[in-house]
Tab-separated table of C-alpha atoms and ligand atoms in Angstrom:
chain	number	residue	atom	x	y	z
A	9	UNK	CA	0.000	0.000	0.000
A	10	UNK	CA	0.981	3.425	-0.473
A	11	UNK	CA	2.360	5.513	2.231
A	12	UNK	CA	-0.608	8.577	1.422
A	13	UNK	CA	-2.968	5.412	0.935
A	14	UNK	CA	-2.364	4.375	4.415
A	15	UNK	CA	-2.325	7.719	6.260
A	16	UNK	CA	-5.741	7.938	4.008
A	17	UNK	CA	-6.792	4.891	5.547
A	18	UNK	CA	-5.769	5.561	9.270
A	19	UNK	CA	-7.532	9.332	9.159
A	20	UNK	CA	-10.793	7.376	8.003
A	21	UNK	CA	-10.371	5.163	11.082
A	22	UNK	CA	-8.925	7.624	13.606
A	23	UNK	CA	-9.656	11.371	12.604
A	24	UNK	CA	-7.153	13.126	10.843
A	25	UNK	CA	-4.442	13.833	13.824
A	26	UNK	CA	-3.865	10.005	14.733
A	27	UNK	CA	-4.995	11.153	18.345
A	28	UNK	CA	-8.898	11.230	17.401
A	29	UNK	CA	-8.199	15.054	17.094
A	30	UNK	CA	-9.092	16.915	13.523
A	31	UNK	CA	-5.414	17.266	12.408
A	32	UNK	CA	-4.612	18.780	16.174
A	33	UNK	CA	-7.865	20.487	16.116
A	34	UNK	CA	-10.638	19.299	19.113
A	35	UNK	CA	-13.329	19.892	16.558
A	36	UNK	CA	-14.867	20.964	13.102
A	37	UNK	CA	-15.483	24.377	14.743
A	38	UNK	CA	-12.707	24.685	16.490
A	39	UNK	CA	-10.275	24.017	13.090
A	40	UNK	CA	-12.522	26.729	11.239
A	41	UNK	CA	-12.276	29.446	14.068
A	42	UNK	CA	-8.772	28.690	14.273
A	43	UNK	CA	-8.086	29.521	10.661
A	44	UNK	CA	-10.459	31.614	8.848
A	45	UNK	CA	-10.624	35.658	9.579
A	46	UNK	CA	-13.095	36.600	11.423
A	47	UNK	CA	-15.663	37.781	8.649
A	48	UNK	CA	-15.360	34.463	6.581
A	49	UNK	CA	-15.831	32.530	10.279
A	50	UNK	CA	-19.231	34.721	10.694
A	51	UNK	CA	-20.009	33.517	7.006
A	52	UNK	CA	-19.582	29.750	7.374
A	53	UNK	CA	-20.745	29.499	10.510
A	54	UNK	CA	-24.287	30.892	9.264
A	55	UNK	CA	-24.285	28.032	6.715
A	56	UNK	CA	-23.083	25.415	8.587
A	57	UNK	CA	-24.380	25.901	12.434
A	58	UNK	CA	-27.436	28.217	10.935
A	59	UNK	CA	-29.066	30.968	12.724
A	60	UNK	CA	-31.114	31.652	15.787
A	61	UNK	CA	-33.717	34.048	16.199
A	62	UNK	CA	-31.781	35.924	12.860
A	63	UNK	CA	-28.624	35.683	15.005
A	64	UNK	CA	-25.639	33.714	15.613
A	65	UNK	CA	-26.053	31.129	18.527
A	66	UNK	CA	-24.901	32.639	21.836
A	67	UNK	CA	-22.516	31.135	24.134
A	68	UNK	CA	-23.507	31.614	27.423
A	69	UNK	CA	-21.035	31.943	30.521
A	70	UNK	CA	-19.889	28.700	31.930
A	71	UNK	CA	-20.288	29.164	35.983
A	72	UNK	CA	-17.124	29.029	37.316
A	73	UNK	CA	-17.355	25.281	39.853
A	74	UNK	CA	-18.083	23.864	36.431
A	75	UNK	CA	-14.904	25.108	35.082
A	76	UNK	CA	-12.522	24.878	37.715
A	77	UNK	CA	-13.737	20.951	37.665
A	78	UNK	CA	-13.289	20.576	33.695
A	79	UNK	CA	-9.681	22.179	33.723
A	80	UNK	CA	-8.654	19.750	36.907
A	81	UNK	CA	-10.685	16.509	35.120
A	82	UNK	CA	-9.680	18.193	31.300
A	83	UNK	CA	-12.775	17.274	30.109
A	84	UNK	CA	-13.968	19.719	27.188
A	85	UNK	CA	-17.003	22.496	28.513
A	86	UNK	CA	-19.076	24.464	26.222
A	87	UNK	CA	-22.939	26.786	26.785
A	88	UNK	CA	-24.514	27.869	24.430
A	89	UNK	CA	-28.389	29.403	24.480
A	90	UNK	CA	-30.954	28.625	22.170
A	91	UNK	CA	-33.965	31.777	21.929
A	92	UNK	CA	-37.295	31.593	20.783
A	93	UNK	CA	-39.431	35.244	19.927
A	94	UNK	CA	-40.923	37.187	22.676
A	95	UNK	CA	-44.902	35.661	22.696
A	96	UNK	CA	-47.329	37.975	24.119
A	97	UNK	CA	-49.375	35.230	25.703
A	98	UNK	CA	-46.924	32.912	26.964
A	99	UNK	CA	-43.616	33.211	29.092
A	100	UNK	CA	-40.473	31.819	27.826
A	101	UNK	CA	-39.834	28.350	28.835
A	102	UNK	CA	-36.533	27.620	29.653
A	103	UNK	CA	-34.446	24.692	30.634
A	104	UNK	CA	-30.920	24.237	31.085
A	105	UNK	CA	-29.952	20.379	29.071
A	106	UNK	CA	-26.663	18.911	29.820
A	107	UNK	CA	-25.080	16.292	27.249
A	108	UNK	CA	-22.104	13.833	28.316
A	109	UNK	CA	-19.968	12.245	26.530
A	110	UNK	CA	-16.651	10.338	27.529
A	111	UNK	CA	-14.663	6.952	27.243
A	112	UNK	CA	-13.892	3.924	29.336
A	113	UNK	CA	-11.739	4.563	31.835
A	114	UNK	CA	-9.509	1.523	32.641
A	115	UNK	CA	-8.359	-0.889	29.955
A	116	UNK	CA	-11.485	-4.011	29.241
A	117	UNK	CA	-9.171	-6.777	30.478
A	118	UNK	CA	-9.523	-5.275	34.006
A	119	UNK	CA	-12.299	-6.759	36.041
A	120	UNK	CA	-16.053	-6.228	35.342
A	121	UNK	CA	-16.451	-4.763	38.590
A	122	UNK	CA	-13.502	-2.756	38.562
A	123	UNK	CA	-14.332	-1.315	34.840
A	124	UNK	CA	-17.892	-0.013	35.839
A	125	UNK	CA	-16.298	1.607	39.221
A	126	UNK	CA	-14.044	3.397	37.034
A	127	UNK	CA	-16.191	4.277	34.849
A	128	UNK	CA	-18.940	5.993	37.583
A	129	UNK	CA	-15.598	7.838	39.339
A	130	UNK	CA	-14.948	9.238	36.042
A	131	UNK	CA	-17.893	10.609	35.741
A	132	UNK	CA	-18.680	12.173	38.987
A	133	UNK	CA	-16.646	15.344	38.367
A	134	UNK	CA	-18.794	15.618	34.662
A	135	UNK	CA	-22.007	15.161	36.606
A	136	UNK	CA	-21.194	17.535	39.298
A	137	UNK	CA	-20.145	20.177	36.824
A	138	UNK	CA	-23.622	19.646	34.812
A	139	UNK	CA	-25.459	19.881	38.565
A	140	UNK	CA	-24.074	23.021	40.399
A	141	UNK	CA	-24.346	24.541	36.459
A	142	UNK	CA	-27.905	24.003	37.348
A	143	UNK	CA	-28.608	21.681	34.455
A	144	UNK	CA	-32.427	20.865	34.844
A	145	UNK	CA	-32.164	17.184	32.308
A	146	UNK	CA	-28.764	15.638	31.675
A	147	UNK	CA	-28.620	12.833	29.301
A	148	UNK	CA	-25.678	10.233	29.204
A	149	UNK	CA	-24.121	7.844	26.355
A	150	UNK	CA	-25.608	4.845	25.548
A	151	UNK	CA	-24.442	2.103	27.664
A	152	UNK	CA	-22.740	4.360	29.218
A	153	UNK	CA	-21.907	1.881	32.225
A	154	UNK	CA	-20.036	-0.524	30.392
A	155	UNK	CA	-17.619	-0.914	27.306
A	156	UNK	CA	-18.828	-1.104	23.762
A	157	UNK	CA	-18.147	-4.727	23.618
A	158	UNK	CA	-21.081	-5.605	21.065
A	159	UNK	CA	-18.473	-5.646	18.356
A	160	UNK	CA	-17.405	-9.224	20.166
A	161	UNK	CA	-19.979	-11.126	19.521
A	162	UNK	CA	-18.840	-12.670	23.635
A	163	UNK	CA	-21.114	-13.625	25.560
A	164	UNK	CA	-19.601	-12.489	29.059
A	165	UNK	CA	-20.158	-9.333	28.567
A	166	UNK	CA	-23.527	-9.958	29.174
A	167	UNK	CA	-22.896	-10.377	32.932
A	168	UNK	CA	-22.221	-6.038	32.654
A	169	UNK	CA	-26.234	-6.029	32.296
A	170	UNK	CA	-28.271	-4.806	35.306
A	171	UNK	CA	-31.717	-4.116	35.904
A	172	UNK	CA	-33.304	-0.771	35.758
A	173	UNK	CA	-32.995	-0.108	39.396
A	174	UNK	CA	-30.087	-1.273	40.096
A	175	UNK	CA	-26.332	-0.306	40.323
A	176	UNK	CA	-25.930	2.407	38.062
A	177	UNK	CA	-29.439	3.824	38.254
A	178	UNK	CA	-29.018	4.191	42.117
A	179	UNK	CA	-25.328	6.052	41.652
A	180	UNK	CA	-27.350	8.695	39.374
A	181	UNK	CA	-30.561	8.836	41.497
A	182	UNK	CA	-28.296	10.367	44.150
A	183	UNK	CA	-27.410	13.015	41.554
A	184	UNK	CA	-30.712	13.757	40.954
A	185	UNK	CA	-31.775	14.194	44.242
A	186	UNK	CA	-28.993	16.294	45.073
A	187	UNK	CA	-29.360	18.734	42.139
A	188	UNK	CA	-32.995	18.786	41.744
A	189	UNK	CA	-32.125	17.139	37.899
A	190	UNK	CA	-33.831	14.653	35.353
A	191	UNK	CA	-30.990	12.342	34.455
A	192	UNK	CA	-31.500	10.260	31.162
A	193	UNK	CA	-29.590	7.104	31.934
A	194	UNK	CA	-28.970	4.419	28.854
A	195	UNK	CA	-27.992	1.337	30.056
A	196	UNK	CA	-27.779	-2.277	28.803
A	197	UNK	CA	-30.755	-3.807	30.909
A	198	UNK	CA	-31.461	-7.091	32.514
A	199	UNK	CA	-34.905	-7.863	32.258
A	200	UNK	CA	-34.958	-10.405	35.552
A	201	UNK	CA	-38.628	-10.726	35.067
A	202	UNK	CA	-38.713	-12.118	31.661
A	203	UNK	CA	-36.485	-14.862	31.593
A	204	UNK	CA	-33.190	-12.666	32.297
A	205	UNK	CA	-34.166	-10.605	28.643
A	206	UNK	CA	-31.491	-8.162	27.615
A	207	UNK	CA	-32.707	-4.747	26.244
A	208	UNK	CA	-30.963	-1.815	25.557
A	209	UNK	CA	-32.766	0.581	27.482
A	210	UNK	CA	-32.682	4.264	28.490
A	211	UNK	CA	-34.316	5.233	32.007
A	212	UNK	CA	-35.818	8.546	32.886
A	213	UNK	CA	-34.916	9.250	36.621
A	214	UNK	CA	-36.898	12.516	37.587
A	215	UNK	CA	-35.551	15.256	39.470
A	216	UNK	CA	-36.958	13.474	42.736
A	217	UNK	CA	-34.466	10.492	42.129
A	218	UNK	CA	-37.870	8.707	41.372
A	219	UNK	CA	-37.966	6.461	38.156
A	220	UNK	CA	-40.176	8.208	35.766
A	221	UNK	CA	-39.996	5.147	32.841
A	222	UNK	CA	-38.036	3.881	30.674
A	223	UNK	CA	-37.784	2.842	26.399
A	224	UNK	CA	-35.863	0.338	24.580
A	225	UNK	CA	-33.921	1.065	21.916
A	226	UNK	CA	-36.510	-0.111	18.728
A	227	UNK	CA	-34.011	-0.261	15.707
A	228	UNK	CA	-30.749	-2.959	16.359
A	229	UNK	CA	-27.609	-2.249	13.914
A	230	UNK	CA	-26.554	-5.094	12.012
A	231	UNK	CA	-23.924	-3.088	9.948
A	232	UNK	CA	-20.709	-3.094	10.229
A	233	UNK	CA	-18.849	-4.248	13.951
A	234	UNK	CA	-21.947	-3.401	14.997
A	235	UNK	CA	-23.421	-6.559	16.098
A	236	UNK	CA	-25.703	-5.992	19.035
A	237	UNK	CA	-28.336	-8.498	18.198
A	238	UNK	CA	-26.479	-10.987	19.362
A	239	UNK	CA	-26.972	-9.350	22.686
A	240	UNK	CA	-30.073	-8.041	23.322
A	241	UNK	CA	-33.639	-7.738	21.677
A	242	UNK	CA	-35.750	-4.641	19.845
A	243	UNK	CA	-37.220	-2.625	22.006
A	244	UNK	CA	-41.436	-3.059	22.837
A	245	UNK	CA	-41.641	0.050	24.350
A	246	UNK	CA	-43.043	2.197	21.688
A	247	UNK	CA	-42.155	5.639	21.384
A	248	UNK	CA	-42.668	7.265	24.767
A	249	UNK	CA	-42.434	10.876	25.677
A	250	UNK	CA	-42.032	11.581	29.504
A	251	UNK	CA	-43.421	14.787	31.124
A	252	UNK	CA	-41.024	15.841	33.325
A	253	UNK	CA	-40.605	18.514	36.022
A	254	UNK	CA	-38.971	20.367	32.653
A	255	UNK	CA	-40.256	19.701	29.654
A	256	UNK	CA	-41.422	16.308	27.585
A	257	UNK	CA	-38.920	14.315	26.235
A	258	UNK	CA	-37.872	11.128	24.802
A	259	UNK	CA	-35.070	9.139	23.731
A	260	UNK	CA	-33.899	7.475	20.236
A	261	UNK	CA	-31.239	5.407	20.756
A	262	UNK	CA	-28.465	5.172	18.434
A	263	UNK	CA	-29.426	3.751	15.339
A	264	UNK	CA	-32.396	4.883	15.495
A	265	UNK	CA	-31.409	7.769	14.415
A	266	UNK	CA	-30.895	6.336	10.533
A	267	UNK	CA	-35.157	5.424	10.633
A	268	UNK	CA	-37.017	9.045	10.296
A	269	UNK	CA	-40.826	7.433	11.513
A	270	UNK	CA	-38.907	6.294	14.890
A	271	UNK	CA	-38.061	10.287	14.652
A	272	UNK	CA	-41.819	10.762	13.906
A	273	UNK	CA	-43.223	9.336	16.349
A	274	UNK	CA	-41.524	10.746	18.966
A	275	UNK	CA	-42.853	13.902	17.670
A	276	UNK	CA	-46.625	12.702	17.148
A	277	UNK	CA	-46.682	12.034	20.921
A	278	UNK	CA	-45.103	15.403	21.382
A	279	UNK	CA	-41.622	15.281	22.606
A	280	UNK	CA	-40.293	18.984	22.886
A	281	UNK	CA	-36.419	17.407	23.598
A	282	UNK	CA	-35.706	13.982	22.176
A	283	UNK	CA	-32.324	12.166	22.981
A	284	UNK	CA	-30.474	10.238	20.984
A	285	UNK	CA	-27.439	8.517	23.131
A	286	UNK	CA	-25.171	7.416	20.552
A	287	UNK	CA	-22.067	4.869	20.448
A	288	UNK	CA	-20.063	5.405	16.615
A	289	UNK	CA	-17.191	5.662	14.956
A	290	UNK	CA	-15.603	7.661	12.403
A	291	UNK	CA	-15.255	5.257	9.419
A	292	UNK	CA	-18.980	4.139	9.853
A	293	UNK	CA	-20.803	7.422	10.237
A	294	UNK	CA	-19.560	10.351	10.194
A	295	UNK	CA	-20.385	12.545	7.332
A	296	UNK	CA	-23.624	11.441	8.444
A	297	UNK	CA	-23.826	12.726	11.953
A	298	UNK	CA	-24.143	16.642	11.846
A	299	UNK	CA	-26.711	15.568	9.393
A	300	UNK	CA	-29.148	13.688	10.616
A	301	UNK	CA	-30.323	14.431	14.288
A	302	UNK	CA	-30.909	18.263	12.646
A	303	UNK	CA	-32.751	17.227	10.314
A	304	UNK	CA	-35.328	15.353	12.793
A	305	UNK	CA	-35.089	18.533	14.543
A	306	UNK	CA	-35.975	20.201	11.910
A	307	UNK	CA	-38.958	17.922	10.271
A	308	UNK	CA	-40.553	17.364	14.426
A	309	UNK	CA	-40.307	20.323	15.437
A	310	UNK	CA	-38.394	19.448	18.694
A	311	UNK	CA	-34.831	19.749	19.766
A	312	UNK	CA	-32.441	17.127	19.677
A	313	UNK	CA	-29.208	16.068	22.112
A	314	UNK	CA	-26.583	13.960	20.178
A	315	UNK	CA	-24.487	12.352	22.055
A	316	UNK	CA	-21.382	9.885	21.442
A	317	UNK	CA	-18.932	7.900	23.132
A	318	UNK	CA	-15.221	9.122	22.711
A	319	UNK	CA	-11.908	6.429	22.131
A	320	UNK	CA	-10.844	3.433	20.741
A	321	UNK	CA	-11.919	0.765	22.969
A	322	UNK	CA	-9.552	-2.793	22.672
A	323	UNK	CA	-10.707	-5.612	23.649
A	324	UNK	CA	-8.688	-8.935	24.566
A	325	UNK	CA	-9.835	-11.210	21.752
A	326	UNK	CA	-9.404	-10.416	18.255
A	327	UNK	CA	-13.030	-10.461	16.216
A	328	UNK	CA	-14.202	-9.852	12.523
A	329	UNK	CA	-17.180	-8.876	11.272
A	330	UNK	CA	-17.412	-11.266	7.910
A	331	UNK	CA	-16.346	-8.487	5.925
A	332	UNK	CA	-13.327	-10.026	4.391
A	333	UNK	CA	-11.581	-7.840	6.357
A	334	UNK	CA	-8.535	-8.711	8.741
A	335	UNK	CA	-9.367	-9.528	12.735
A	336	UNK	CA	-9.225	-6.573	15.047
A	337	UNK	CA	-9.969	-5.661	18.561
A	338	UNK	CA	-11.386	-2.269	18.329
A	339	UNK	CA	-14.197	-0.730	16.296
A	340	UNK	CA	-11.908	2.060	15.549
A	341	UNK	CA	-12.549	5.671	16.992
A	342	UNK	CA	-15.723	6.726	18.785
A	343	UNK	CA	-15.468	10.586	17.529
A	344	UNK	CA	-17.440	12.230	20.337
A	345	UNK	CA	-18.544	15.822	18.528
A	346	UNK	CA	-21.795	15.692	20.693
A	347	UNK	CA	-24.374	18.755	19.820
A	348	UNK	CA	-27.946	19.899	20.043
A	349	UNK	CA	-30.129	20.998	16.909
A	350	UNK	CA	-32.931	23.309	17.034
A	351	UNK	CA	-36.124	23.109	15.133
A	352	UNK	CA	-35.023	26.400	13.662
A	353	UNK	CA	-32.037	24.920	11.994
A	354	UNK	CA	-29.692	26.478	13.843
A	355	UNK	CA	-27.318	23.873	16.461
A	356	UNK	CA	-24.379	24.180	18.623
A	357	UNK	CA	-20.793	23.557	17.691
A	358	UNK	CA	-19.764	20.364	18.973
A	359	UNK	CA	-17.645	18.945	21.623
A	360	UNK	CA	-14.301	17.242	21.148
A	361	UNK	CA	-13.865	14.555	18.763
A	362	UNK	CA	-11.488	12.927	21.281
A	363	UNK	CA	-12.533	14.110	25.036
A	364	UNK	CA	-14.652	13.561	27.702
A	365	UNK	CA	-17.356	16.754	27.582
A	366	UNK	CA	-20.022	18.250	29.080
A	367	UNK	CA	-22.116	20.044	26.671
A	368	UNK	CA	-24.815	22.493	28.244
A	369	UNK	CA	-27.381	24.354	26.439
A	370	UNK	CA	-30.335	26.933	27.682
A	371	UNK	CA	-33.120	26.323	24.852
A	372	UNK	CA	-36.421	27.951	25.336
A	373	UNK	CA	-39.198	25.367	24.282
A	374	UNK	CA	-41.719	27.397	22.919
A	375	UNK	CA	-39.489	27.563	19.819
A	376	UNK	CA	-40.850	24.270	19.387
A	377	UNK	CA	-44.743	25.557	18.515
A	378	UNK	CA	-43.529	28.749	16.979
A	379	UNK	CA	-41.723	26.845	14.178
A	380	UNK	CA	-44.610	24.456	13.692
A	381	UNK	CA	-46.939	27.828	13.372
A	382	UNK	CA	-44.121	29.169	10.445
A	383	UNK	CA	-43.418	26.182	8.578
A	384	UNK	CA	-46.659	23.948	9.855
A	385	UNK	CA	-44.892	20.724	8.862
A	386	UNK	CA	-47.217	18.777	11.090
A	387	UNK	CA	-50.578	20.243	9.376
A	388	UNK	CA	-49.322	19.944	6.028
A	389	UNK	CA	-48.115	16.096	6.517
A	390	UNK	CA	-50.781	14.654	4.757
A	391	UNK	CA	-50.665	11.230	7.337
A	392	UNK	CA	-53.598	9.426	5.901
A	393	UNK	CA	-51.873	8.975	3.060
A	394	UNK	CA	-48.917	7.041	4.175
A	395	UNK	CA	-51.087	5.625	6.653
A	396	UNK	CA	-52.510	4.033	3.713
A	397	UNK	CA	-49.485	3.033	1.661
A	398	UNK	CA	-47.870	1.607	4.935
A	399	UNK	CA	-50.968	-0.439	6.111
A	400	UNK	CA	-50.660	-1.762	2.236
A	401	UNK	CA	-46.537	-2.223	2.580
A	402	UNK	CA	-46.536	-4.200	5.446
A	403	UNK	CA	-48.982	-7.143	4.173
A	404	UNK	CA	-47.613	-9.872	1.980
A	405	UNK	CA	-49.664	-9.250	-1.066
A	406	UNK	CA	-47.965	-5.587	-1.227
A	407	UNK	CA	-47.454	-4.268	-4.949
A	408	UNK	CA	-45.348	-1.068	-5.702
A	409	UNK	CA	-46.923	1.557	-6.907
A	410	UNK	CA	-45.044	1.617	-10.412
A	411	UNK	CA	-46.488	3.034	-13.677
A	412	UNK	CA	-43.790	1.781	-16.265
A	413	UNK	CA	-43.361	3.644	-19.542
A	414	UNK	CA	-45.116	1.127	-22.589
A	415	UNK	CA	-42.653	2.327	-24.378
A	416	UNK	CA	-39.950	0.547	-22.684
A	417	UNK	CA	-38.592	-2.348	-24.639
A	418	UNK	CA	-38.615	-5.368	-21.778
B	672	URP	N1	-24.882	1.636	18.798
B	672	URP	C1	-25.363	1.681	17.584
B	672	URP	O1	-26.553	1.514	17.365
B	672	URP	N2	-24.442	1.908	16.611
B	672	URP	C2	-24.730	1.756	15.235
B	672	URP	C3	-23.862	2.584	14.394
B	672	URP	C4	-24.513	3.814	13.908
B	672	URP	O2	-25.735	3.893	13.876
B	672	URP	O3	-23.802	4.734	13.536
């Protein structure tokens, strides 16, 4: 192989600096604002991150606990603020959402035990930062407990599995008490009273440390390393939206992201937030990732929290995927670059492709019904008629609809 043909193929794996980093840049924005003068920054950045309210997105102040806690853990911090018009009926509605993303902390040969200790000490400083910022709903990666080890195909790693009130819910429903916060918590789950089912489920704790409900992820991958069905089942939750103390929102997880009705439907039942915990990497996905969350937020009239996992994670025993290609023992790079869209168009910057990071962001919500009253995407949808055509899809005697020119020579 060439020597530009293999850097080619180790930026495609790893982001373009070898470290995860873009070139030595922490992110997309952070390369542009590095390099372009300030007048050709303003430009781009209105075509690429949009505008809100007619304006650039506002960064707001990040309160100084929180940042004497990211410089000591050197996890990345950003705030931005997300307006909606002045109504003369209604006050603004304003909540404070917290995104985390971050790797595993010690290597996956250490003990299962020891891993997800590790992994909840690492993240107390990141949680404590998003609770005396006075983040009202903080949503965390998915799985966030454990490694990414569906790539393995290995069965033991389903022993990492815990149900929805256990371990891992209990460490955040102590954060939630304490800081008066809704704390989305994905989590590979045990389902003890169904024959010991595996899901892979996100909880809602509520701000009372009281378990508000949970969903199951509804769409499995079955792409790539990306081989989670040998570990746990699609979801049969639905599409949920939970009223909380702040707002009503739901979660997509993952790969649900790629289906726009799972986006729907969160929508018809009338999320205002909707989550989508992610865990990706670089080769796989990632020209499609700035893409695709905004444009749910855009089409459902909601906002949307991206989140992914950051690192290479190796794992003991080399696997393939039946791709022809050579064994491994990582997926490659999870590239982080977390970020909330608006239903305006407009989203933050992200966070690092290769650091931990707490992303806040002040939205008001009644953005969400002012854009449905501009662009009324909901009462233009037309439903009935792919109500129809998917009733008619999904039974075995389905024909396309397909007119074929009779002048086509067959
Ligand atoms: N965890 C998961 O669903 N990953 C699938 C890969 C992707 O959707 O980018």
């Amino acid at each position: 192989m060439e020597k530009s043909e293999a850097v080619a193929n180790e930026n495609l794996r790893n982001g373009g600096g070898g470290d995860g980093s873009i070139c030595g840049y922490e992110s997309l924005c952070q390369l542009l604002s590095s390099n372009l003068e300030p007048h050709l920054l303003e430009e781009v950045n209105r075509l690429i991150l949009g505008l809100n309210c007619g304006k650039a997105l506002q960064s707001v102040a990040i309160p100084e606990p929180a940042k004497a806690l990211s410089d000591e853990h050197d996890f990345d911090l950003q705030a931005f603020r997300f307006n909606a018009d002045r109504e003369a009926l209604r006050e603004p509605r304003v909540v404070r959402v917290g995104l985390i993303q971050n790797s595993i902390a010690i290597p996956t040969t250490a003990s299962f035990s020891d891993q997800k200790k590790a992994i909840f000490q690492k993240l107390k400083p990141i949680i404590e930062a998003a609770g005396s910022s006075g983040v009202n709903i903080l949503c965390l990666q998915e799985a966030w407990m454990m490694p990414f080890a569906f790539c393995t195909r290995e069965k033991k790693w389903c022993e990492l599995a815990e149900p929805i009130d256990e371990e891992s819910t209990k460490f955040l429903q102590e954060y939630a008490r304490k800081y008066n916060m809704v704390i989305v918590s994905p989590i590979l789950e045990r389902d003890v009273n169904h024959g010991d089912t595996l899901w892979n489920t996100a909880i809602i704790i509520g701000n009372h440390g009281n378990i508000i409900g949970k969903h199951r992820k509804n769409h499995i991958p079955r792409v790539g390393d990306f081989n989670e069905s040998t570990y746990y089942m699609e979801g049969n939750t639905g599409h949920p939206v939970f009223e909380t103390a702040f707002g009503k929102i739901a979660v997509n997880i993952c790969y649900g992201r790629h289906h726009p009705l799972n986006w729907l439907a969160f929508g018809l039942n009338g999320a205002e937030i909707v989550f989508n915990p992610s865990a990706t990497v670089g080769e796989l996905s990632e020209p499609m990732w700035p893409i695709e969350a905004r444009n749910a937020a855009i089409a459902n009239s909601y906002f949307v929290g991206s989140i992914n996992r950051v690192g290479t994670e190796i794992f003991p025993n080399a696997f393939t995927s039946g791709d022809g290609k050579p064994q491994h023992n990582d997926f490659g790079h999870f590239y982080g670059s977390s970020y909330f869209s608006a239903p305006d168009a407009s989203c933050t910057p992200s966070l690092s492709r290769r650091k931990d990071g707490l992303l806040i962001t002040d939205m008001d919500l009644n953005l969400c019904r002012q854009l449905k009253d501009k662009w009324g995407f909901r009462m233009t949808a037309r439903y009935e008629i792919y109500a129809d055509l998917l009733a008619r899809y999904v039974r075995p005697d389905f024909e396309p609809q397909v007119i074929t020119d009779p002048s086509l020579n067959r």
